[in-house]
Protein backbone atom coordinates (compact mmCIF):
# COMPACT_ATOMS: atom_id res chain seq x y z
CA UNK A 1 0.00 0.00 0.00
CA UNK A 2 1.19 3.49 -0.84
CA UNK A 3 1.42 5.79 2.16
CA UNK A 4 0.67 7.85 4.02
CA UNK A 5 -2.90 6.85 4.71
CA UNK A 6 -5.46 9.27 3.30
CA UNK A 7 -9.24 9.31 3.59
CA UNK A 8 -10.64 6.89 1.03
CA UNK A 9 -13.67 7.74 -1.08
CA UNK A 10 -15.10 4.78 -3.02
CA UNK A 11 -17.34 5.12 -6.08
CA UNK A 12 -19.40 1.92 -6.27
CA UNK A 13 -21.94 1.12 -8.92
CA UNK A 14 -22.71 0.21 -12.51
CA UNK A 15 -21.65 1.91 -15.75
CA UNK A 16 -22.54 5.42 -14.57
CA UNK A 17 -19.69 4.81 -12.11
CA UNK A 18 -17.40 2.79 -14.40
CA UNK A 19 -17.52 5.46 -17.10
CA UNK A 20 -17.20 8.35 -14.65
CA UNK A 21 -13.65 8.97 -15.86
CA UNK A 22 -14.73 9.24 -19.51
CA UNK A 23 -15.98 12.41 -21.24
CA UNK A 24 -14.60 14.61 -18.42
CA UNK A 25 -16.74 12.58 -16.05
CA UNK A 26 -17.70 13.21 -12.46
CA UNK A 27 -15.24 10.65 -11.11
CA UNK A 28 -12.32 12.39 -12.80
CA UNK A 29 -13.48 15.77 -11.49
CA UNK A 30 -13.66 14.43 -7.94
CA UNK A 31 -10.21 12.86 -8.27
CA UNK A 32 -8.83 16.20 -9.40
CA UNK A 33 -10.48 18.09 -6.54
CA UNK A 34 -9.34 15.64 -3.87
CA UNK A 35 -5.76 15.28 -5.11
CA UNK A 36 -3.34 15.65 -2.17
CA UNK A 37 -6.33 15.20 0.17
CA UNK A 38 -8.07 11.84 -0.34
CA UNK A 39 -7.88 8.79 -2.59
CA UNK A 40 -10.78 8.19 -4.96
CA UNK A 41 -11.24 4.45 -5.55
CA UNK A 42 -13.30 3.28 -8.53
CA UNK A 43 -15.40 0.14 -8.29
CA UNK A 44 -17.72 0.46 -11.29
CA UNK A 45 -19.14 -2.45 -13.28
CA UNK A 46 -21.00 -1.80 -16.52
CA UNK A 47 -24.31 -3.59 -16.95
CA UNK A 48 -24.57 -4.60 -13.31
CA UNK A 49 -27.66 -4.56 -11.16
CA UNK A 50 -28.15 -4.83 -7.40
CA UNK A 51 -28.29 -8.65 -7.51
CA UNK A 52 -24.75 -8.82 -8.88
CA UNK A 53 -23.56 -6.14 -6.48
CA UNK A 54 -24.74 -8.18 -3.49
CA UNK A 55 -22.84 -11.23 -4.71
CA UNK A 56 -19.48 -9.47 -4.43
CA UNK A 57 -20.24 -6.95 -1.68
CA UNK A 58 -18.16 -8.76 0.95
CA UNK A 59 -15.20 -8.99 -1.43
CA UNK A 60 -15.24 -5.30 -2.35
CA UNK A 61 -15.98 -4.12 1.19
CA UNK A 62 -14.65 -6.76 3.64
CA UNK A 63 -15.60 -6.01 7.22
CA UNK A 64 -12.16 -7.05 8.48
CA UNK A 65 -10.19 -4.67 6.25
CA UNK A 66 -7.44 -2.77 8.05
CA UNK A 67 -8.64 0.51 6.55
CA UNK A 68 -12.27 1.28 5.85
CA UNK A 69 -13.51 3.98 3.46
CA UNK A 70 -14.43 7.39 4.77
CA UNK A 71 -17.17 7.77 2.16
CA UNK A 72 -18.89 5.41 -0.26
CA UNK A 73 -20.89 6.91 -3.12
CA UNK A 74 -23.31 4.24 -4.36
CA UNK A 75 -25.23 4.09 -7.61
CA UNK A 76 -27.42 1.24 -8.86
CA UNK A 77 -30.83 1.42 -10.45
CA UNK A 78 -30.67 2.19 -14.14
CA UNK A 79 -30.23 -1.45 -15.13
CA UNK A 80 -32.57 -2.73 -12.43
CA UNK A 81 -35.30 -0.45 -13.77
CA UNK A 82 -35.25 -1.84 -17.30
CA UNK A 83 -38.44 -3.43 -18.58
CA UNK A 84 -38.15 -7.21 -18.06
CA UNK A 85 -37.02 -9.16 -21.11
CA UNK A 86 -39.43 -11.97 -22.10
CA UNK A 87 -36.49 -14.39 -21.97
CA UNK A 88 -35.25 -13.05 -18.64
CA UNK A 89 -31.90 -12.16 -20.17
CA UNK A 90 -31.54 -8.51 -19.19
CA UNK A 91 -30.62 -6.85 -15.91
CA UNK A 92 -34.17 -6.08 -14.74
CA UNK A 93 -34.82 -6.44 -11.02
CA UNK A 94 -38.39 -6.02 -9.68
CA UNK A 95 -38.90 -2.84 -7.69
CA UNK A 96 -39.43 -4.42 -4.27
CA UNK A 97 -36.38 -6.63 -4.70
CA UNK A 98 -34.33 -3.66 -5.88
CA UNK A 99 -35.21 -1.69 -2.76
CA UNK A 100 -34.39 -4.62 -0.49
CA UNK A 101 -31.09 -5.12 -2.31
CA UNK A 102 -30.20 -1.44 -1.95
CA UNK A 103 -31.11 -1.60 1.71
CA UNK A 104 -28.82 -4.60 2.20
CA UNK A 105 -25.99 -2.82 0.41
CA UNK A 106 -26.38 0.31 2.53
CA UNK A 107 -26.62 -1.62 5.81
CA UNK A 108 -23.47 -3.55 4.95
CA UNK A 109 -21.61 -0.31 4.25
CA UNK A 110 -22.86 1.23 7.49
CA UNK A 111 -21.47 -1.74 9.40
CA UNK A 112 -17.92 -1.23 8.11
CA UNK A 113 -17.05 1.41 10.70
CA UNK A 114 -18.56 4.26 12.67
CA UNK A 115 -16.71 6.70 10.44
CA UNK A 116 -17.84 5.29 7.08
CA UNK A 117 -20.29 7.69 5.46
CA UNK A 118 -22.68 6.78 2.63
CA UNK A 119 -24.13 8.84 -0.19
CA UNK A 120 -26.57 7.24 -2.63
CA UNK A 121 -27.28 8.49 -6.16
CA UNK A 122 -30.80 7.74 -7.33
CA UNK A 123 -31.68 6.47 -10.81
CA UNK A 124 -31.16 9.25 -13.39
CA UNK A 125 -33.46 10.01 -16.31
CA UNK A 126 -32.87 8.65 -19.81
CA UNK A 127 -33.36 9.91 -23.36
CA UNK A 128 -35.52 7.17 -24.85
CA UNK A 129 -35.44 8.62 -28.36
CA UNK A 130 -31.65 8.73 -28.38
CA UNK A 131 -31.40 5.15 -27.11
CA UNK A 132 -33.71 3.87 -29.87
CA UNK A 133 -31.85 5.86 -32.51
CA UNK A 134 -28.51 4.35 -31.50
CA UNK A 135 -29.52 0.81 -30.55
CA UNK A 136 -32.71 0.22 -32.54
CA UNK A 137 -34.86 -0.48 -29.50
CA UNK A 138 -35.01 0.21 -25.79
CA UNK A 139 -36.22 -1.51 -22.67
CA UNK A 140 -35.57 1.66 -20.67
CA UNK A 141 -38.04 4.45 -20.03
CA UNK A 142 -37.97 7.72 -18.16
CA UNK A 143 -41.15 6.73 -16.36
CA UNK A 144 -39.58 3.56 -14.97
CA UNK A 145 -36.43 5.45 -14.03
CA UNK A 146 -38.55 7.87 -12.03
CA UNK A 147 -40.33 5.07 -10.17
CA UNK A 148 -37.04 3.46 -9.14
CA UNK A 149 -35.52 6.84 -8.27
CA UNK A 150 -38.42 7.77 -5.98
CA UNK A 151 -38.37 4.37 -4.27
CA UNK A 152 -34.61 4.66 -3.66
CA UNK A 153 -34.97 8.15 -2.21
CA UNK A 154 -37.76 7.00 0.10
CA UNK A 155 -35.67 4.05 1.34
CA UNK A 156 -32.64 6.27 2.03
CA UNK A 157 -34.68 8.79 3.97
CA UNK A 158 -36.16 6.01 6.10
CA UNK A 159 -32.64 4.80 6.93
CA UNK A 160 -31.22 8.28 7.47
CA UNK A 161 -28.86 7.95 4.50
CA UNK A 162 -27.82 10.91 2.37
CA UNK A 163 -29.27 10.66 -1.13
CA UNK A 164 -29.18 12.75 -4.31
CA UNK A 165 -32.22 12.88 -6.58
CA UNK A 166 -30.42 12.51 -9.90
CA UNK A 167 -33.67 12.05 -11.81
CA UNK A 168 -34.63 15.62 -10.95
CA UNK A 169 -31.15 17.17 -10.89
CA UNK A 170 -30.32 16.10 -14.45
CA UNK A 171 -33.49 17.69 -15.80
CA UNK A 172 -32.39 21.13 -14.59
CA UNK A 173 -32.36 22.76 -18.02
CA UNK A 174 -34.66 22.89 -21.03
CA UNK A 175 -32.24 21.05 -23.31
CA UNK A 176 -31.37 18.30 -20.84
CA UNK A 177 -32.34 15.53 -23.26
CA UNK A 178 -29.58 16.50 -25.68
CA UNK A 179 -27.11 18.11 -23.27
CA UNK A 180 -26.77 15.37 -20.68
CA UNK A 181 -26.40 12.04 -22.48
CA UNK A 182 -23.81 10.53 -24.80
CA UNK A 183 -26.10 7.67 -25.82
CA UNK A 184 -29.36 8.26 -23.99
CA UNK A 185 -28.08 6.61 -20.78
CA UNK A 186 -24.52 7.63 -19.99
CA UNK A 187 -23.46 11.10 -18.99
CA UNK A 188 -21.82 13.93 -20.88
CA UNK A 189 -19.34 16.36 -19.36
CA UNK A 190 -22.19 18.80 -18.73
CA UNK A 191 -24.19 16.17 -16.86
CA UNK A 192 -21.15 15.20 -14.81
CA UNK A 193 -20.79 18.81 -13.66
CA UNK A 194 -24.32 18.59 -12.29
CA UNK A 195 -23.49 15.35 -10.47
CA UNK A 196 -20.35 16.84 -8.91
CA UNK A 197 -22.20 19.97 -7.82
CA UNK A 198 -24.87 17.86 -6.12
CA UNK A 199 -22.31 15.62 -4.41
CA UNK A 200 -20.27 18.56 -3.12
CA UNK A 201 -23.38 20.32 -1.81
CA UNK A 202 -24.39 17.28 0.22
CA UNK A 203 -20.88 16.62 1.52
CA UNK A 204 -20.37 20.26 2.47
CA UNK A 205 -23.63 20.52 4.38
CA UNK A 206 -23.49 17.10 6.09
CA UNK A 207 -22.84 17.12 9.84
CA UNK A 208 -20.04 14.59 9.46
CA UNK A 209 -16.90 14.64 11.57
CA UNK A 210 -14.57 15.19 9.92
CA UNK A 211 -16.20 17.17 7.16
CA UNK A 212 -15.29 15.45 3.88
CA UNK A 213 -15.72 18.41 1.53
CA UNK A 214 -12.54 18.83 -0.49
CA UNK A 215 -11.89 22.35 0.84
CA UNK A 216 -12.22 21.15 4.44
CA UNK A 217 -9.63 18.37 4.18
CA UNK A 218 -5.99 19.27 4.76
CA UNK A 219 -3.46 19.08 1.96
CA UNK A 220 -0.96 16.29 2.42
CA UNK A 221 2.60 17.52 3.17
CA UNK A 222 1.45 21.16 2.99
CA UNK A 223 4.33 22.15 5.28
CA UNK A 224 6.79 21.20 2.55
CA UNK A 225 4.99 23.00 -0.26
CA UNK A 226 6.90 25.90 -1.85
CA UNK A 227 5.94 29.55 -1.71
CA UNK A 228 5.45 31.57 -4.86
CA UNK A 229 4.98 35.31 -5.28
CA UNK A 230 1.90 36.69 -6.98
CA UNK A 231 0.15 40.02 -7.43
CA UNK A 232 0.82 43.02 -9.70
CA UNK A 233 4.33 43.45 -8.31
CA UNK A 234 4.96 39.77 -7.63
CA UNK A 235 5.49 40.56 -3.96
CA UNK A 236 2.61 38.65 -2.32
CA UNK A 237 3.77 35.29 -0.92
CA UNK A 238 1.34 32.40 -1.36
CA UNK A 239 1.84 28.77 -0.46
CA UNK A 240 1.15 26.64 -3.52
CA UNK A 241 -1.31 24.50 -1.57
CA UNK A 242 -3.40 27.61 -0.82
CA UNK A 243 -3.97 28.54 -4.45
CA UNK A 244 -7.57 28.17 -5.60
CA UNK A 245 -6.92 25.99 -8.63
CA UNK A 246 -10.57 24.89 -8.64
CA UNK A 247 -12.41 28.01 -7.60
CA UNK A 248 -15.58 27.00 -9.50
CA UNK A 249 -16.10 24.09 -7.08
CA UNK A 250 -15.67 25.97 -3.81
mmCIF file of C-alpha atoms in Angstrom:
data_model
loop_
_atom_site.group_PDB
_atom_site.id
_atom_site.type_symbol
_atom_site.label_atom_id
_atom_site.label_comp_id
_atom_site.label_asym_id
_atom_site.label_seq_id
_atom_site.Cartn_x
_atom_site.Cartn_y
_atom_site.Cartn_z
ATOM 1 C CA UNK A 1 0.000 0.000 0.000
ATOM 2 C CA UNK A 2 1.193 3.490 -0.845
ATOM 3 C CA UNK A 3 1.416 5.785 2.157
ATOM 4 C CA UNK A 4 0.666 7.849 4.019
ATOM 5 C CA UNK A 5 -2.905 6.855 4.706
ATOM 6 C CA UNK A 6 -5.455 9.273 3.299
ATOM 7 C CA UNK A 7 -9.244 9.306 3.587
ATOM 8 C CA UNK A 8 -10.639 6.885 1.031
ATOM 9 C CA UNK A 9 -13.674 7.738 -1.083
ATOM 10 C CA UNK A 10 -15.102 4.781 -3.015
ATOM 11 C CA UNK A 11 -17.336 5.121 -6.079
ATOM 12 C CA UNK A 12 -19.399 1.922 -6.269
ATOM 13 C CA UNK A 13 -21.945 1.124 -8.922
ATOM 14 C CA UNK A 14 -22.708 0.206 -12.513
ATOM 15 C CA UNK A 15 -21.654 1.905 -15.752
ATOM 16 C CA UNK A 16 -22.540 5.416 -14.571
ATOM 17 C CA UNK A 17 -19.689 4.815 -12.111
ATOM 18 C CA UNK A 18 -17.401 2.792 -14.396
ATOM 19 C CA UNK A 19 -17.518 5.461 -17.095
ATOM 20 C CA UNK A 20 -17.199 8.350 -14.648
ATOM 21 C CA UNK A 21 -13.649 8.966 -15.864
ATOM 22 C CA UNK A 22 -14.734 9.243 -19.513
ATOM 23 C CA UNK A 23 -15.980 12.415 -21.236
ATOM 24 C CA UNK A 24 -14.603 14.615 -18.418
ATOM 25 C CA UNK A 25 -16.740 12.578 -16.049
ATOM 26 C CA UNK A 26 -17.699 13.209 -12.461
ATOM 27 C CA UNK A 27 -15.238 10.646 -11.115
ATOM 28 C CA UNK A 28 -12.321 12.391 -12.804
ATOM 29 C CA UNK A 29 -13.475 15.771 -11.491
ATOM 30 C CA UNK A 30 -13.664 14.431 -7.937
ATOM 31 C CA UNK A 31 -10.214 12.859 -8.275
ATOM 32 C CA UNK A 32 -8.831 16.198 -9.404
ATOM 33 C CA UNK A 33 -10.481 18.095 -6.544
ATOM 34 C CA UNK A 34 -9.341 15.638 -3.873
ATOM 35 C CA UNK A 35 -5.759 15.277 -5.106
ATOM 36 C CA UNK A 36 -3.341 15.648 -2.166
ATOM 37 C CA UNK A 37 -6.329 15.200 0.169
ATOM 38 C CA UNK A 38 -8.074 11.836 -0.341
ATOM 39 C CA UNK A 39 -7.879 8.788 -2.585
ATOM 40 C CA UNK A 40 -10.781 8.192 -4.957
ATOM 41 C CA UNK A 41 -11.240 4.454 -5.548
ATOM 42 C CA UNK A 42 -13.303 3.284 -8.529
ATOM 43 C CA UNK A 43 -15.403 0.142 -8.287
ATOM 44 C CA UNK A 44 -17.721 0.457 -11.286
ATOM 45 C CA UNK A 45 -19.137 -2.452 -13.282
ATOM 46 C CA UNK A 46 -21.001 -1.799 -16.522
ATOM 47 C CA UNK A 47 -24.315 -3.589 -16.946
ATOM 48 C CA UNK A 48 -24.572 -4.604 -13.313
ATOM 49 C CA UNK A 49 -27.663 -4.563 -11.157
ATOM 50 C CA UNK A 50 -28.145 -4.832 -7.396
ATOM 51 C CA UNK A 51 -28.286 -8.649 -7.514
ATOM 52 C CA UNK A 52 -24.750 -8.817 -8.884
ATOM 53 C CA UNK A 53 -23.559 -6.141 -6.481
ATOM 54 C CA UNK A 54 -24.738 -8.180 -3.492
ATOM 55 C CA UNK A 55 -22.836 -11.234 -4.710
ATOM 56 C CA UNK A 56 -19.479 -9.467 -4.426
ATOM 57 C CA UNK A 57 -20.236 -6.946 -1.684
ATOM 58 C CA UNK A 58 -18.156 -8.760 0.950
ATOM 59 C CA UNK A 59 -15.203 -8.988 -1.432
ATOM 60 C CA UNK A 60 -15.235 -5.305 -2.348
ATOM 61 C CA UNK A 61 -15.979 -4.122 1.185
ATOM 62 C CA UNK A 62 -14.646 -6.755 3.635
ATOM 63 C CA UNK A 63 -15.596 -6.009 7.219
ATOM 64 C CA UNK A 64 -12.165 -7.048 8.476
ATOM 65 C CA UNK A 65 -10.190 -4.671 6.245
ATOM 66 C CA UNK A 66 -7.436 -2.770 8.053
ATOM 67 C CA UNK A 67 -8.635 0.513 6.546
ATOM 68 C CA UNK A 68 -12.274 1.283 5.849
ATOM 69 C CA UNK A 69 -13.512 3.978 3.455
ATOM 70 C CA UNK A 70 -14.434 7.388 4.772
ATOM 71 C CA UNK A 71 -17.171 7.773 2.161
ATOM 72 C CA UNK A 72 -18.887 5.408 -0.263
ATOM 73 C CA UNK A 73 -20.891 6.907 -3.122
ATOM 74 C CA UNK A 74 -23.312 4.238 -4.359
ATOM 75 C CA UNK A 75 -25.231 4.088 -7.610
ATOM 76 C CA UNK A 76 -27.418 1.240 -8.857
ATOM 77 C CA UNK A 77 -30.831 1.423 -10.448
ATOM 78 C CA UNK A 78 -30.669 2.191 -14.144
ATOM 79 C CA UNK A 79 -30.226 -1.447 -15.133
ATOM 80 C CA UNK A 80 -32.569 -2.729 -12.431
ATOM 81 C CA UNK A 81 -35.302 -0.448 -13.766
ATOM 82 C CA UNK A 82 -35.255 -1.838 -17.302
ATOM 83 C CA UNK A 83 -38.437 -3.435 -18.584
ATOM 84 C CA UNK A 84 -38.150 -7.210 -18.057
ATOM 85 C CA UNK A 85 -37.016 -9.155 -21.107
ATOM 86 C CA UNK A 86 -39.431 -11.968 -22.096
ATOM 87 C CA UNK A 87 -36.492 -14.392 -21.969
ATOM 88 C CA UNK A 88 -35.248 -13.053 -18.641
ATOM 89 C CA UNK A 89 -31.903 -12.163 -20.170
ATOM 90 C CA UNK A 90 -31.543 -8.510 -19.190
ATOM 91 C CA UNK A 91 -30.615 -6.848 -15.905
ATOM 92 C CA UNK A 92 -34.169 -6.076 -14.743
ATOM 93 C CA UNK A 93 -34.821 -6.442 -11.015
ATOM 94 C CA UNK A 94 -38.388 -6.020 -9.684
ATOM 95 C CA UNK A 95 -38.903 -2.844 -7.695
ATOM 96 C CA UNK A 96 -39.433 -4.416 -4.268
ATOM 97 C CA UNK A 97 -36.378 -6.631 -4.696
ATOM 98 C CA UNK A 98 -34.331 -3.655 -5.884
ATOM 99 C CA UNK A 99 -35.213 -1.686 -2.764
ATOM 100 C CA UNK A 100 -34.389 -4.620 -0.487
ATOM 101 C CA UNK A 101 -31.092 -5.121 -2.308
ATOM 102 C CA UNK A 102 -30.203 -1.443 -1.945
ATOM 103 C CA UNK A 103 -31.114 -1.595 1.711
ATOM 104 C CA UNK A 104 -28.825 -4.599 2.203
ATOM 105 C CA UNK A 105 -25.987 -2.816 0.405
ATOM 106 C CA UNK A 106 -26.384 0.312 2.528
ATOM 107 C CA UNK A 107 -26.623 -1.616 5.805
ATOM 108 C CA UNK A 108 -23.468 -3.549 4.952
ATOM 109 C CA UNK A 109 -21.612 -0.310 4.254
ATOM 110 C CA UNK A 110 -22.864 1.229 7.487
ATOM 111 C CA UNK A 111 -21.470 -1.738 9.400
ATOM 112 C CA UNK A 112 -17.920 -1.231 8.107
ATOM 113 C CA UNK A 113 -17.051 1.413 10.702
ATOM 114 C CA UNK A 114 -18.562 4.256 12.672
ATOM 115 C CA UNK A 115 -16.710 6.704 10.437
ATOM 116 C CA UNK A 116 -17.842 5.292 7.077
ATOM 117 C CA UNK A 117 -20.294 7.691 5.462
ATOM 118 C CA UNK A 118 -22.676 6.781 2.635
ATOM 119 C CA UNK A 119 -24.127 8.838 -0.189
ATOM 120 C CA UNK A 120 -26.573 7.245 -2.634
ATOM 121 C CA UNK A 121 -27.275 8.489 -6.161
ATOM 122 C CA UNK A 122 -30.804 7.744 -7.329
ATOM 123 C CA UNK A 123 -31.685 6.473 -10.808
ATOM 124 C CA UNK A 124 -31.160 9.247 -13.386
ATOM 125 C CA UNK A 125 -33.461 10.014 -16.307
ATOM 126 C CA UNK A 126 -32.870 8.654 -19.805
ATOM 127 C CA UNK A 127 -33.363 9.905 -23.358
ATOM 128 C CA UNK A 128 -35.517 7.167 -24.848
ATOM 129 C CA UNK A 129 -35.442 8.621 -28.359
ATOM 130 C CA UNK A 130 -31.647 8.730 -28.379
ATOM 131 C CA UNK A 131 -31.399 5.148 -27.113
ATOM 132 C CA UNK A 132 -33.709 3.869 -29.866
ATOM 133 C CA UNK A 133 -31.853 5.861 -32.511
ATOM 134 C CA UNK A 134 -28.505 4.352 -31.498
ATOM 135 C CA UNK A 135 -29.521 0.813 -30.552
ATOM 136 C CA UNK A 136 -32.705 0.218 -32.539
ATOM 137 C CA UNK A 137 -34.865 -0.476 -29.495
ATOM 138 C CA UNK A 138 -35.010 0.212 -25.792
ATOM 139 C CA UNK A 139 -36.221 -1.512 -22.668
ATOM 140 C CA UNK A 140 -35.574 1.660 -20.671
ATOM 141 C CA UNK A 141 -38.041 4.447 -20.032
ATOM 142 C CA UNK A 142 -37.968 7.718 -18.164
ATOM 143 C CA UNK A 143 -41.152 6.727 -16.358
ATOM 144 C CA UNK A 144 -39.576 3.556 -14.971
ATOM 145 C CA UNK A 145 -36.428 5.454 -14.032
ATOM 146 C CA UNK A 146 -38.553 7.875 -12.034
ATOM 147 C CA UNK A 147 -40.333 5.066 -10.170
ATOM 148 C CA UNK A 148 -37.039 3.461 -9.136
ATOM 149 C CA UNK A 149 -35.524 6.836 -8.274
ATOM 150 C CA UNK A 150 -38.418 7.768 -5.983
ATOM 151 C CA UNK A 151 -38.365 4.372 -4.267
ATOM 152 C CA UNK A 152 -34.610 4.660 -3.660
ATOM 153 C CA UNK A 153 -34.972 8.154 -2.214
ATOM 154 C CA UNK A 154 -37.757 6.995 0.105
ATOM 155 C CA UNK A 155 -35.666 4.051 1.337
ATOM 156 C CA UNK A 156 -32.641 6.270 2.028
ATOM 157 C CA UNK A 157 -34.681 8.788 3.973
ATOM 158 C CA UNK A 158 -36.158 6.012 6.102
ATOM 159 C CA UNK A 159 -32.639 4.800 6.927
ATOM 160 C CA UNK A 160 -31.217 8.276 7.470
ATOM 161 C CA UNK A 161 -28.860 7.947 4.504
ATOM 162 C CA UNK A 162 -27.819 10.907 2.375
ATOM 163 C CA UNK A 163 -29.267 10.664 -1.133
ATOM 164 C CA UNK A 164 -29.175 12.750 -4.311
ATOM 165 C CA UNK A 165 -32.219 12.880 -6.581
ATOM 166 C CA UNK A 166 -30.417 12.508 -9.900
ATOM 167 C CA UNK A 167 -33.669 12.049 -11.808
ATOM 168 C CA UNK A 168 -34.630 15.622 -10.953
ATOM 169 C CA UNK A 169 -31.150 17.171 -10.891
ATOM 170 C CA UNK A 170 -30.318 16.103 -14.451
ATOM 171 C CA UNK A 171 -33.493 17.689 -15.802
ATOM 172 C CA UNK A 172 -32.393 21.125 -14.595
ATOM 173 C CA UNK A 173 -32.358 22.758 -18.022
ATOM 174 C CA UNK A 174 -34.665 22.889 -21.027
ATOM 175 C CA UNK A 175 -32.237 21.046 -23.313
ATOM 176 C CA UNK A 176 -31.367 18.298 -20.844
ATOM 177 C CA UNK A 177 -32.337 15.529 -23.256
ATOM 178 C CA UNK A 178 -29.583 16.505 -25.679
ATOM 179 C CA UNK A 179 -27.110 18.113 -23.271
ATOM 180 C CA UNK A 180 -26.774 15.374 -20.682
ATOM 181 C CA UNK A 181 -26.396 12.036 -22.482
ATOM 182 C CA UNK A 182 -23.810 10.529 -24.803
ATOM 183 C CA UNK A 183 -26.102 7.670 -25.824
ATOM 184 C CA UNK A 184 -29.361 8.261 -23.986
ATOM 185 C CA UNK A 185 -28.084 6.612 -20.781
ATOM 186 C CA UNK A 186 -24.518 7.630 -19.986
ATOM 187 C CA UNK A 187 -23.459 11.104 -18.994
ATOM 188 C CA UNK A 188 -21.818 13.929 -20.885
ATOM 189 C CA UNK A 189 -19.338 16.359 -19.360
ATOM 190 C CA UNK A 190 -22.188 18.795 -18.728
ATOM 191 C CA UNK A 191 -24.193 16.169 -16.857
ATOM 192 C CA UNK A 192 -21.150 15.202 -14.808
ATOM 193 C CA UNK A 193 -20.789 18.806 -13.664
ATOM 194 C CA UNK A 194 -24.319 18.586 -12.293
ATOM 195 C CA UNK A 195 -23.489 15.347 -10.466
ATOM 196 C CA UNK A 196 -20.345 16.841 -8.914
ATOM 197 C CA UNK A 197 -22.198 19.969 -7.816
ATOM 198 C CA UNK A 198 -24.871 17.855 -6.122
ATOM 199 C CA UNK A 199 -22.310 15.619 -4.411
ATOM 200 C CA UNK A 200 -20.273 18.562 -3.117
ATOM 201 C CA UNK A 201 -23.381 20.324 -1.812
ATOM 202 C CA UNK A 202 -24.388 17.279 0.225
ATOM 203 C CA UNK A 203 -20.881 16.618 1.522
ATOM 204 C CA UNK A 204 -20.365 20.262 2.466
ATOM 205 C CA UNK A 205 -23.634 20.520 4.382
ATOM 206 C CA UNK A 206 -23.487 17.104 6.093
ATOM 207 C CA UNK A 207 -22.841 17.124 9.845
ATOM 208 C CA UNK A 208 -20.041 14.594 9.456
ATOM 209 C CA UNK A 209 -16.904 14.635 11.572
ATOM 210 C CA UNK A 210 -14.565 15.189 9.921
ATOM 211 C CA UNK A 211 -16.197 17.174 7.156
ATOM 212 C CA UNK A 212 -15.293 15.455 3.883
ATOM 213 C CA UNK A 213 -15.716 18.410 1.533
ATOM 214 C CA UNK A 214 -12.542 18.830 -0.487
ATOM 215 C CA UNK A 215 -11.891 22.347 0.839
ATOM 216 C CA UNK A 216 -12.224 21.148 4.435
ATOM 217 C CA UNK A 217 -9.635 18.373 4.180
ATOM 218 C CA UNK A 218 -5.985 19.272 4.759
ATOM 219 C CA UNK A 219 -3.457 19.079 1.962
ATOM 220 C CA UNK A 220 -0.955 16.292 2.417
ATOM 221 C CA UNK A 221 2.596 17.523 3.171
ATOM 222 C CA UNK A 222 1.454 21.161 2.990
ATOM 223 C CA UNK A 223 4.331 22.149 5.279
ATOM 224 C CA UNK A 224 6.794 21.204 2.547
ATOM 225 C CA UNK A 225 4.990 23.000 -0.265
ATOM 226 C CA UNK A 226 6.896 25.903 -1.847
ATOM 227 C CA UNK A 227 5.941 29.554 -1.706
ATOM 228 C CA UNK A 228 5.445 31.574 -4.855
ATOM 229 C CA UNK A 229 4.975 35.308 -5.285
ATOM 230 C CA UNK A 230 1.898 36.689 -6.981
ATOM 231 C CA UNK A 231 0.153 40.021 -7.430
ATOM 232 C CA UNK A 232 0.821 43.019 -9.695
ATOM 233 C CA UNK A 233 4.333 43.449 -8.311
ATOM 234 C CA UNK A 234 4.961 39.771 -7.626
ATOM 235 C CA UNK A 235 5.489 40.558 -3.963
ATOM 236 C CA UNK A 236 2.613 38.653 -2.319
ATOM 237 C CA UNK A 237 3.767 35.289 -0.923
ATOM 238 C CA UNK A 238 1.338 32.397 -1.357
ATOM 239 C CA UNK A 239 1.840 28.767 -0.455
ATOM 240 C CA UNK A 240 1.154 26.637 -3.520
ATOM 241 C CA UNK A 241 -1.307 24.500 -1.570
ATOM 242 C CA UNK A 242 -3.401 27.608 -0.821
ATOM 243 C CA UNK A 243 -3.966 28.536 -4.452
ATOM 244 C CA UNK A 244 -7.574 28.166 -5.599
ATOM 245 C CA UNK A 245 -6.919 25.991 -8.631
ATOM 246 C CA UNK A 246 -10.566 24.889 -8.636
ATOM 247 C CA UNK A 247 -12.413 28.008 -7.596
ATOM 248 C CA UNK A 248 -15.577 26.997 -9.498
ATOM 249 C CA UNK A 249 -16.105 24.093 -7.078
ATOM 250 C CA UNK A 250 -15.672 25.970 -3.805
#
